[in-house]
mmCIF file of C-alpha atoms in Angstrom:
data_model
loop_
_atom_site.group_PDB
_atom_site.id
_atom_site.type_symbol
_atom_site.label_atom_id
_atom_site.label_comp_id
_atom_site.label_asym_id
_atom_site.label_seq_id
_atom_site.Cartn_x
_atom_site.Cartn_y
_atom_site.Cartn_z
ATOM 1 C CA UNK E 1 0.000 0.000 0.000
ATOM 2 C CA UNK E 2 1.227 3.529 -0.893
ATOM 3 C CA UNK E 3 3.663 5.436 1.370
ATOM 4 C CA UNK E 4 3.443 9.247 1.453
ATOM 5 C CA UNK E 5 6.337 10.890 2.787
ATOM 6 C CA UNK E 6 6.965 13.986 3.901
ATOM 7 C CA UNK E 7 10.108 16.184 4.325
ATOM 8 C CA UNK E 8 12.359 19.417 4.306
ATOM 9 C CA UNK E 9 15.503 19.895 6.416
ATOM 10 C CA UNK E 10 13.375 23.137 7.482
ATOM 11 C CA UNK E 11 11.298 22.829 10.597
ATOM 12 C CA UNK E 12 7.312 24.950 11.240
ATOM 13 C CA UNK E 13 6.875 24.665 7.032
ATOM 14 C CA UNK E 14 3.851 22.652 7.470
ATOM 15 C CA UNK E 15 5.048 18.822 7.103
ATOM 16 C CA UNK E 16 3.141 17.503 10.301
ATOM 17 C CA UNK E 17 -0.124 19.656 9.120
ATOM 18 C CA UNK E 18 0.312 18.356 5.852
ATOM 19 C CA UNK E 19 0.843 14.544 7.295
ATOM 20 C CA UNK E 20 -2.112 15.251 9.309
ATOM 21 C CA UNK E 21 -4.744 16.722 7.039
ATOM 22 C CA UNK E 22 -3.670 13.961 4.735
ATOM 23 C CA UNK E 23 -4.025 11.000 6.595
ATOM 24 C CA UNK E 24 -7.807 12.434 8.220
ATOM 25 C CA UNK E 25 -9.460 12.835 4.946
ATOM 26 C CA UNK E 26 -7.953 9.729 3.702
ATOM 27 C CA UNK E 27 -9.826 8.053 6.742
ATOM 28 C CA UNK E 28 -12.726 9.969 6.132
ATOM 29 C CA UNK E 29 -12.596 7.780 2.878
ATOM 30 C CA UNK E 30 -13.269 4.893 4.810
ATOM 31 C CA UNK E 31 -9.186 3.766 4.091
ATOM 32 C CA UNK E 32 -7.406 2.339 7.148
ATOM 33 C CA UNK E 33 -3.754 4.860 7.515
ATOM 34 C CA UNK E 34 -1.051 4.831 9.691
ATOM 35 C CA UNK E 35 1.107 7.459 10.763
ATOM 36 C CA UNK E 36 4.919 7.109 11.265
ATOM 37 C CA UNK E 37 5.323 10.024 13.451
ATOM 38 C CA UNK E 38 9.119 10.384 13.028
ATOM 39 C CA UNK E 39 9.721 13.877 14.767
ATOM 40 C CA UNK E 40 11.492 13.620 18.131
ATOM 41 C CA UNK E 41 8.789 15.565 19.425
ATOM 42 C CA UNK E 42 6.124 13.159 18.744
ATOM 43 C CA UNK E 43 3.605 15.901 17.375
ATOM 44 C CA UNK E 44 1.025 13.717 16.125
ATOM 45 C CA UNK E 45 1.304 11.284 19.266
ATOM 46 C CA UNK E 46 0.288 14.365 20.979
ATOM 47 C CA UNK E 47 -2.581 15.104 18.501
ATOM 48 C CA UNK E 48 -4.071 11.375 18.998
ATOM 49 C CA UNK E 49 -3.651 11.538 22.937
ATOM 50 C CA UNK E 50 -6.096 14.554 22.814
ATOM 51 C CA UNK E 51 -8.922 12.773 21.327
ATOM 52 C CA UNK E 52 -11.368 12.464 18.822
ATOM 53 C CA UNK E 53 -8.337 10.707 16.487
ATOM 54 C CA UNK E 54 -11.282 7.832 13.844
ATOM 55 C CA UNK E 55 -10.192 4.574 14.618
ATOM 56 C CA UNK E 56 -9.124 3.615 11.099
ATOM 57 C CA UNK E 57 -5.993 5.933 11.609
ATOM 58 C CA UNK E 58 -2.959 4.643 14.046
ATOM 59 C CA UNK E 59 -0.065 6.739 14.882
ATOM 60 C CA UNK E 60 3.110 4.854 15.353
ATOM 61 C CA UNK E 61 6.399 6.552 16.710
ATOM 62 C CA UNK E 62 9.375 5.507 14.918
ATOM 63 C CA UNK E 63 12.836 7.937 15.224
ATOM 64 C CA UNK E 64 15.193 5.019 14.851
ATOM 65 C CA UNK E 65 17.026 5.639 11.551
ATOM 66 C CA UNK E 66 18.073 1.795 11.156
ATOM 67 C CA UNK E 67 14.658 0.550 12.175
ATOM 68 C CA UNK E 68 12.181 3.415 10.179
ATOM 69 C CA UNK E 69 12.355 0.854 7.255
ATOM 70 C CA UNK E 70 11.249 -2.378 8.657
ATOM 71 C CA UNK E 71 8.604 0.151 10.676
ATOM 72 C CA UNK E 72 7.460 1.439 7.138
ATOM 73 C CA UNK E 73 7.502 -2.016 5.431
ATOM 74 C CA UNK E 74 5.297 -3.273 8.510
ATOM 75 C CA UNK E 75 2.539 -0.781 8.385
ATOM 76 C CA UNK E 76 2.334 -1.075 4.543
ATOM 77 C CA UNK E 77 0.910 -4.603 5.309
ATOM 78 C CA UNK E 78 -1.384 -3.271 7.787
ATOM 79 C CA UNK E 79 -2.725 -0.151 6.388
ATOM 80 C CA UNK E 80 -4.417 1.183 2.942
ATOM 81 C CA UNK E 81 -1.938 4.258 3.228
ATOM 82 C CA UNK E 82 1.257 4.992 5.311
ATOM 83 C CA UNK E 83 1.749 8.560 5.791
ATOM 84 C CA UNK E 84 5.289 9.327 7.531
ATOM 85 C CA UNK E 85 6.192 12.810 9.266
ATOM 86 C CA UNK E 86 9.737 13.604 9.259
ATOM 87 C CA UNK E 87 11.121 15.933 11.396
ATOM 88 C CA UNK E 88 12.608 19.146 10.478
ATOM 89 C CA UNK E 89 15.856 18.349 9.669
ATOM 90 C CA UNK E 90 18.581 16.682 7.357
ATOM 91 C CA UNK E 91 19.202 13.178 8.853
ATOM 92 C CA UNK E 92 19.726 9.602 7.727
ATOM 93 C CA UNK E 93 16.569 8.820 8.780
ATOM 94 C CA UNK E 94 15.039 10.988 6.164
ATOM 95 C CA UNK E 95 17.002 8.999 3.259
ATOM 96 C CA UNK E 96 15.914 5.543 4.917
ATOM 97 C CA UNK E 97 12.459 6.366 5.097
ATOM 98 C CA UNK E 98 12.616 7.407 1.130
ATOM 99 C CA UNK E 99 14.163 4.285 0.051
ATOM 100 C CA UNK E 100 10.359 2.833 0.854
ATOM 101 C CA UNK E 101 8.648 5.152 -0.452
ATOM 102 C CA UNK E 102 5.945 6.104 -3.015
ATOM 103 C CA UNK E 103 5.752 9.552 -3.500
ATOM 104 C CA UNK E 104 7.644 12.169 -1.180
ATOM 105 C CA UNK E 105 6.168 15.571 -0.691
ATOM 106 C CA UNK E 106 8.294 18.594 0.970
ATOM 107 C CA UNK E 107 5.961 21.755 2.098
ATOM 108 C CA UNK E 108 7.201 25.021 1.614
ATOM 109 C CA UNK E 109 6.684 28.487 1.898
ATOM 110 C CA UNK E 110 7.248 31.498 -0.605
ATOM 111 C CA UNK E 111 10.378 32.396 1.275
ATOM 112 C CA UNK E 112 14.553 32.331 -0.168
ATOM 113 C CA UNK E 113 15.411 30.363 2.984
ATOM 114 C CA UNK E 114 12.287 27.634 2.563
ATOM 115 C CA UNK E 115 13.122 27.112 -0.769
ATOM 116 C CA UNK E 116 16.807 26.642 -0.381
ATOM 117 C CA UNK E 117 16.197 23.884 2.415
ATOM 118 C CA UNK E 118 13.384 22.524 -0.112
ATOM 119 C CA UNK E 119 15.742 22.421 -2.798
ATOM 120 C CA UNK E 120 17.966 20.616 -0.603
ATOM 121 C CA UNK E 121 15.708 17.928 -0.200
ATOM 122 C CA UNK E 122 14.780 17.214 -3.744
ATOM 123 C CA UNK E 123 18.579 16.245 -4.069
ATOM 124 C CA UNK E 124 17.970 13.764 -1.556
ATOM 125 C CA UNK E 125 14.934 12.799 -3.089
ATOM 126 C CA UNK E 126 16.456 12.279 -6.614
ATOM 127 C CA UNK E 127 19.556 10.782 -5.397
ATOM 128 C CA UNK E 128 17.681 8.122 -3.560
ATOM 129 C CA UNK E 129 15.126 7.344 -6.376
ATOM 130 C CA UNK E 130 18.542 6.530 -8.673
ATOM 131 C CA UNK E 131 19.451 3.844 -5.975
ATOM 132 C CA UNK E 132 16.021 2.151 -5.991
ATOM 133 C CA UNK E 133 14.833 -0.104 -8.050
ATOM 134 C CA UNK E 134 11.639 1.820 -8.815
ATOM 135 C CA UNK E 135 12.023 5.844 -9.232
ATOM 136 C CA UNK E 136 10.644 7.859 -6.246
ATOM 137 C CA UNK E 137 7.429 9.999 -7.294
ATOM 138 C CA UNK E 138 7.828 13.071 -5.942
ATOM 139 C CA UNK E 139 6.446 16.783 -5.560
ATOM 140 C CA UNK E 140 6.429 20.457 -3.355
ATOM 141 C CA UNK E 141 3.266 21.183 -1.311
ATOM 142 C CA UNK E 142 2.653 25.321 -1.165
ATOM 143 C CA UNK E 143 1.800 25.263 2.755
ATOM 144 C CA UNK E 144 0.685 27.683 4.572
ATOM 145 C CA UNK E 145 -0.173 30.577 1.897
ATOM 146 C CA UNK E 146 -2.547 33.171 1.855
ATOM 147 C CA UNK E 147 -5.861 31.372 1.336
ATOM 148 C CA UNK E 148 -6.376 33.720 -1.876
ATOM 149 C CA UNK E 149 -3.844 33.344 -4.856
ATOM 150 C CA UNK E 150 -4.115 36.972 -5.589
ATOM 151 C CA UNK E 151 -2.409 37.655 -2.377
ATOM 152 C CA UNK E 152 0.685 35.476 -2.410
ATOM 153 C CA UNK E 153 4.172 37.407 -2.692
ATOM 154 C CA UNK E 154 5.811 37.698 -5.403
ATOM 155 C CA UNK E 155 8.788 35.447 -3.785
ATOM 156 C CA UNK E 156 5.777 32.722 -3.651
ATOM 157 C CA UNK E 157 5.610 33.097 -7.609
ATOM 158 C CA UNK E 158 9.295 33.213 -8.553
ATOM 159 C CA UNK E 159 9.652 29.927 -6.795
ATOM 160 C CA UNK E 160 6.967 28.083 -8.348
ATOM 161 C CA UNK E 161 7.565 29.675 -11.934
ATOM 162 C CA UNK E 162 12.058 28.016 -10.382
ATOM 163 C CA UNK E 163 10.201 24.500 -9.394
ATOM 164 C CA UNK E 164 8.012 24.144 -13.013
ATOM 165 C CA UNK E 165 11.492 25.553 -14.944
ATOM 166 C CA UNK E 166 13.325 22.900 -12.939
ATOM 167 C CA UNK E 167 10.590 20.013 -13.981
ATOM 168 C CA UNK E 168 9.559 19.997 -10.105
ATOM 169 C CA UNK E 169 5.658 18.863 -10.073
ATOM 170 C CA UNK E 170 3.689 20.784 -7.247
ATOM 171 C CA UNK E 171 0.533 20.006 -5.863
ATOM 172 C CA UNK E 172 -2.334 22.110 -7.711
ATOM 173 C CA UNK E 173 -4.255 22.856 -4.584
ATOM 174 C CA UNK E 174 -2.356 25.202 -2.008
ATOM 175 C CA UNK E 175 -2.877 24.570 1.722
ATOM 176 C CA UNK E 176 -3.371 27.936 2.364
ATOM 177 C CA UNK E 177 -2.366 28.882 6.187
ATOM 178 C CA UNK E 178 -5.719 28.463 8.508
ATOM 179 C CA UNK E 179 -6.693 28.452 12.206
ATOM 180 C CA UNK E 180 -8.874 25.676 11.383
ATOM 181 C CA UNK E 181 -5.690 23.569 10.326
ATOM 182 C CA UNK E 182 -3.724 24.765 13.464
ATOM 183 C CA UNK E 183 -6.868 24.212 15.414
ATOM 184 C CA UNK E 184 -6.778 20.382 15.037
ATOM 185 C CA UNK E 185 -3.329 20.270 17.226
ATOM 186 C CA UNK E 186 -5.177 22.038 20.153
ATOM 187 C CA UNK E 187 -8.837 20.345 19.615
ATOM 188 C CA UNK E 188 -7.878 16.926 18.191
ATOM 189 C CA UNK E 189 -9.926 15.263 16.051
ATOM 190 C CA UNK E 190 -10.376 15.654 12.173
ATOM 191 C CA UNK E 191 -12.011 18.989 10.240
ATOM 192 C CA UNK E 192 -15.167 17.123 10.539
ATOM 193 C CA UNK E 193 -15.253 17.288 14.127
ATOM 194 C CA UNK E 194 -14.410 20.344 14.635
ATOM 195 C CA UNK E 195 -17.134 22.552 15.014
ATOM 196 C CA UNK E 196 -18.166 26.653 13.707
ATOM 197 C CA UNK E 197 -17.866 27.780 16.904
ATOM 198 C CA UNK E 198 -14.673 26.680 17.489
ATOM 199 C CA UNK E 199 -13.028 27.829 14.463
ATOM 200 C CA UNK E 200 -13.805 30.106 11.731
ATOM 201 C CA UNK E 201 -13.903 29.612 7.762
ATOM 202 C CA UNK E 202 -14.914 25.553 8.435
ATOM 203 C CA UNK E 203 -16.357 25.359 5.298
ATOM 204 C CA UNK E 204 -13.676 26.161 3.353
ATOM 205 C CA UNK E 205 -10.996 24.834 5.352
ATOM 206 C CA UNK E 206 -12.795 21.028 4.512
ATOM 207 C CA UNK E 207 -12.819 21.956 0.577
ATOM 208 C CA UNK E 208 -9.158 22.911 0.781
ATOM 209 C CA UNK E 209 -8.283 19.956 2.619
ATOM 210 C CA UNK E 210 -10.563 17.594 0.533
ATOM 211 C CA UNK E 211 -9.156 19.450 -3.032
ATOM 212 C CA UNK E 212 -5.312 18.850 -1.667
ATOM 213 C CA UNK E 213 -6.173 14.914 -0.836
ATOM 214 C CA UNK E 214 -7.821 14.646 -4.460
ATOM 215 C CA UNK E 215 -4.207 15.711 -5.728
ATOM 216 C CA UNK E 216 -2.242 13.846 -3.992
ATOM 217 C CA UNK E 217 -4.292 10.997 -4.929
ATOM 218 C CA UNK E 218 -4.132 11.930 -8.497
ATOM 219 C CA UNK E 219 -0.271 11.997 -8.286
ATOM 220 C CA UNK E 220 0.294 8.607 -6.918
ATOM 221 C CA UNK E 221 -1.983 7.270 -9.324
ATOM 222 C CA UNK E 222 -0.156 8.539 -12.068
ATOM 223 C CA UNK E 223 2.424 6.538 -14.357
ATOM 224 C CA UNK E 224 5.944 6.911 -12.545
ATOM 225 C CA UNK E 225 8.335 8.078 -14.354
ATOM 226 C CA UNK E 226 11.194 5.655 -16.213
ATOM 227 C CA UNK U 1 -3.611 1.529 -7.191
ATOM 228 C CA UNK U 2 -5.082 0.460 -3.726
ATOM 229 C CA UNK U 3 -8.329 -0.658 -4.166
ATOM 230 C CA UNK U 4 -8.201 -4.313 -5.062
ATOM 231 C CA UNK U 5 -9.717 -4.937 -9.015
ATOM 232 C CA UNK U 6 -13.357 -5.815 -8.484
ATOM 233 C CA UNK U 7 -13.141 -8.408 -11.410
ATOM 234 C CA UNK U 8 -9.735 -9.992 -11.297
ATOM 235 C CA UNK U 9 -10.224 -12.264 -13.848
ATOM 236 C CA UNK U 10 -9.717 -9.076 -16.426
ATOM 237 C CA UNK U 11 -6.457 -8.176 -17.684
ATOM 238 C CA UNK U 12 -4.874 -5.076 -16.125
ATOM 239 C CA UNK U 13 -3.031 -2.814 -18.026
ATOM 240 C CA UNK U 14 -1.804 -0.414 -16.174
ATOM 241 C CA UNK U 15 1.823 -0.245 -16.007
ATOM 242 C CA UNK U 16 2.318 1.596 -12.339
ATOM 243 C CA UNK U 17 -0.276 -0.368 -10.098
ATOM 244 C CA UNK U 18 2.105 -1.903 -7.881
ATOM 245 C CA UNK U 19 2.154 -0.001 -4.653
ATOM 246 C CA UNK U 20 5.060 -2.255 -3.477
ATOM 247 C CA UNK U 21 8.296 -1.195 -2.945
ATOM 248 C CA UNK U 22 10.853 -3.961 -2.494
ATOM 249 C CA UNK U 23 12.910 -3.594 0.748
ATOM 250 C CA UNK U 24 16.435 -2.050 -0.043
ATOM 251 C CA UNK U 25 19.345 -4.420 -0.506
ATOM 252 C CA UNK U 26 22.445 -3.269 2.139
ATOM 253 C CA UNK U 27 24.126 -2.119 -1.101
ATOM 254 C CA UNK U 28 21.193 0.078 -1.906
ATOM 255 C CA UNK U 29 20.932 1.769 1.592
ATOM 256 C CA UNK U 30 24.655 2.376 1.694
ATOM 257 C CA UNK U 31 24.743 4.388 -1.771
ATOM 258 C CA UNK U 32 21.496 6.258 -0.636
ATOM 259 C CA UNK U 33 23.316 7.148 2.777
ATOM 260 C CA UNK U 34 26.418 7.733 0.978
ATOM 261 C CA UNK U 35 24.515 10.359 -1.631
ATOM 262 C CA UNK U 36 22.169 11.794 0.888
ATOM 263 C CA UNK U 37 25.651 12.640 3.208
ATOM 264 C CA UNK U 38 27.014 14.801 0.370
ATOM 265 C CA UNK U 39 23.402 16.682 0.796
ATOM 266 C CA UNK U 40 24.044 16.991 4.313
ATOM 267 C CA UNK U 41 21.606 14.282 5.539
ATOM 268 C CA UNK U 42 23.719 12.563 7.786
ATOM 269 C CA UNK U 43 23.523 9.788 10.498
ATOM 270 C CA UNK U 44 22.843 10.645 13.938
ATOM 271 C CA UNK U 45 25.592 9.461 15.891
ATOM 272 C CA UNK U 46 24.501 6.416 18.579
ATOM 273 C CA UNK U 47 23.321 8.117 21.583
ATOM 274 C CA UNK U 48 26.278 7.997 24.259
ATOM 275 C CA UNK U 49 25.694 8.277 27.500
ATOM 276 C CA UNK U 50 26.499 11.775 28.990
ATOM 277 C CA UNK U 51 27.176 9.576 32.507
ATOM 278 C CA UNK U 52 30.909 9.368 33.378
ATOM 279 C CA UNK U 53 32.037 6.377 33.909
ATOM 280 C CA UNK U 54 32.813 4.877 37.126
ATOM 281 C CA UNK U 55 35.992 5.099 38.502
ATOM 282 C CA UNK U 56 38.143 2.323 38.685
ATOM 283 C CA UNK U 57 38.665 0.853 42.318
ATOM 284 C CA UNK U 58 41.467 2.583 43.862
ATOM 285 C CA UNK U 59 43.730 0.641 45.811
ATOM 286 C CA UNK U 60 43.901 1.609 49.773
ATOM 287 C CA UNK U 61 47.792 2.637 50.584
ATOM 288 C CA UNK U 62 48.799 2.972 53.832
ATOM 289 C CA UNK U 63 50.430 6.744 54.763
ATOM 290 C CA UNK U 64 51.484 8.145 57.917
ATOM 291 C CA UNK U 65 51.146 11.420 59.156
ATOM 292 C CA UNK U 66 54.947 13.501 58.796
ATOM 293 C CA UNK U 67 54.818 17.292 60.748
ATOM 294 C CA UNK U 68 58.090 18.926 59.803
ATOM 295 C CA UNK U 69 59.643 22.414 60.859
ATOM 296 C CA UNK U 70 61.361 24.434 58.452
ATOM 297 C CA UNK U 71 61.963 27.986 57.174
ATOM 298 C CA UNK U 72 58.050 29.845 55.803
ATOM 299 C CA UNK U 73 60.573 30.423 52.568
ATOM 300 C CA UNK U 74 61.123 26.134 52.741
ATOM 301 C CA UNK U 75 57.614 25.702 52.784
ATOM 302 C CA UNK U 76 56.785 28.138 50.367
ATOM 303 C CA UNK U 77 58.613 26.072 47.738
ATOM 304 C CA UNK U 78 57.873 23.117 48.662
ATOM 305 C CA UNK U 79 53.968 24.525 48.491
ATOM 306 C CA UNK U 80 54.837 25.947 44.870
ATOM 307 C CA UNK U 81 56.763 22.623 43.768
ATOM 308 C CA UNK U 82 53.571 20.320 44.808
ATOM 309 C CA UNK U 83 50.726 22.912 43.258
ATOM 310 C CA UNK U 84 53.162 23.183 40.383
ATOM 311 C CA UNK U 85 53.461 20.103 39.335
ATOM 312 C CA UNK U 86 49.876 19.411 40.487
ATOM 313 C CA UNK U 87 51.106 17.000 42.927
ATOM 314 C CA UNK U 88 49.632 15.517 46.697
ATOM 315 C CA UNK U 89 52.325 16.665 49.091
ATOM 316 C CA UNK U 90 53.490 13.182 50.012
ATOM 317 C CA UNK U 91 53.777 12.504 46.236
ATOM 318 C CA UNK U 92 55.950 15.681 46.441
ATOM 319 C CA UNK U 93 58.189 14.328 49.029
ATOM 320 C CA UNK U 94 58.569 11.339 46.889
ATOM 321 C CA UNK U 95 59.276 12.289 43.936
ATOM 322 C CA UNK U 96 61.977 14.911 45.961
ATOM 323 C CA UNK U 97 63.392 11.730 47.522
ATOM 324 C CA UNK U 98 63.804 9.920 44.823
ATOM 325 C CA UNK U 99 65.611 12.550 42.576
ATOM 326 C CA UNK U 100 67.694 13.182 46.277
ATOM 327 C CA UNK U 101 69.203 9.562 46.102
ATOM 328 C CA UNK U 102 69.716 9.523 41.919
ATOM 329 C CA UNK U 103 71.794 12.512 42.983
ATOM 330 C CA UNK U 104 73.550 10.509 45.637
ATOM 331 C CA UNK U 105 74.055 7.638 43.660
ATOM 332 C CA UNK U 106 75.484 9.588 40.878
ATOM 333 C CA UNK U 107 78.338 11.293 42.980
ATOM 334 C CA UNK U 108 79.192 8.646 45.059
ATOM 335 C CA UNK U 109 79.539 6.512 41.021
ATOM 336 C CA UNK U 110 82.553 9.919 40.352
ATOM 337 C CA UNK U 111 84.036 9.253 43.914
#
């Protein structure tokens, strides 16, 4: 079953959100997913211990850089999707956990210092794919942007027109930056859960969530590439 | 991809529906480790233990208490000599001893 990674060397870009929004509409979907929380910190153990986490998802801590494969390989056999949160940082344990992977996906923000770090990590990416014996799908999320295109920077811009000149695919739908997203860490639970009166902009925060999970789909469906 | 074909008698062509990802061969992990080092994505060093060892038994040795009178100027060397060379005082006397009888030996070898 697939494995979705995700990665930068750059911590608070949006990786354990991303990991997170992922893996609850996935389950949503009826689709059993477990989470390889990989950062030291244990974010998403923390998320599940406050409640409300659907059954059909499992959060597994794993920051062993020798053991995060046979983890990975295990939960593939138990799950429908594997979604693994690496922390924010360049290790071995990042290069081990793409070896057994299906697509990788490294969040970043329209900033010089985001996109160096991400840039970074599609080297690793690409290296590893060459020493597998199937090529690593991969692609950059655009986390935490203003929730209206017409608003992004024009830093935002220059880097996506640098990732499409450099052949980088990025997912079409944004996660634009939302207290409904950041709510889930202090609430628990999924977007469904939460309710209006504990957030604001529900609504759209679901469609944005729903839109990026119909992406990422799309991606891992497609053809990898020889 | 992950849904299971509803009719698996049919043919399936699609090329990429294999979610599986065959476990890296030792060779495999040490190039990818290798690359992803000249990215900067390096192995954490094992986790040592920030605990000092234990010290080793030390043996018990006998030592007698010595008072001795000399000059404050005496003393004030022999203070210096011992802090010096970072030394207990009876380790001091020692050592002074022991260069003392080389000396002794030495002249009375001339004579």
């Amino acid at each position: 079953m697939p494995v979705i990674t995700l990665l930068s060397p750059k911590g608070g870009v949006g990786k354990t959100t991303t990991a997170l929004l992922l893996a609850t509409e996935l389950a949503a979907q009826e689709a059993k997913v477990i989470l390889v929380d990989a950062d030291p910190n244990f974010p998403l153990s923390k998320w599940a211990a406050l409640g409300g986490k659907p059954d059909n998802i499992e959060v597994v801590e794993e920051i062993d850089e020798e053991t995060i494969i046979d983890t990975i390989t295990e939960a593939r056999k138990r799950a429908n999707f594997v979604i693994v949160d690496l922390e924010g940082r360049a290790s071995g344990r990042v290069t081990n956990a793409l070896l057994v992977s299906n697509l990788a996906l490294i969040p970043m923000q329209g900033s010089a210092l985001d996109s160096n770090e991400a840039a970074r990590a599609f080297k690793n990416v690409r290296q590893v794919s060459k020493h597998r014996d199937k090529p690593l799908k991969f692609a950059a999320v655009l986390a935490k942007t203003q929730a209206s295109e017409r608003l992004w920077p024009r830093d935002l811009k220059q880097i996506i027109a640098g990732l499409n000149e450099a052949g980088i695919p990025v997912i079409g739908t944004a996660l634009a930056d939302r207290g409904a997203f950041r709510a889930l860490f202090s609430f628990g639970g999924t977007l469904a859960t939460l309710k209006n009166t504990d957030v604001g902009s529900l609504a759209t925060a679901r469609a944005n969530a729903a839109a990026f999970t119909l992406d990422v789909l799309n991606l891992l469906n497609e053809k990898a590439p020889a | 991809m992950t849904q299971g074909n509803a009719r698996p008698g049919l043919a399936n062509f699609s090329l990429d529906d294999d979610d599986d990802i065959p476990t890296p061969t030792p060779q495999q992990r040490a190039a990818a480790r290798e690359g992803g080092e000249k990215l900067g994505f390096k192995s954490e060093p094992a986790e040592t233990s920030t605990k000092r060892p234990p010290a080793p038994p030390r043996p018990a040795v006998y030592t007698a208490n010595f008072h001795i009178r000399t000059t404050p100027e005496d003393r004030d060397r022999y203070d210096e000599f011992a802090y010096r060379h970072r030394m207990k005082k009876g380790e001091a006397m020692r050592l002074l001893l022991d260069l003392a009888e080389e000396a002794e030996a030495a002249r009375g070898k001339k004579n």
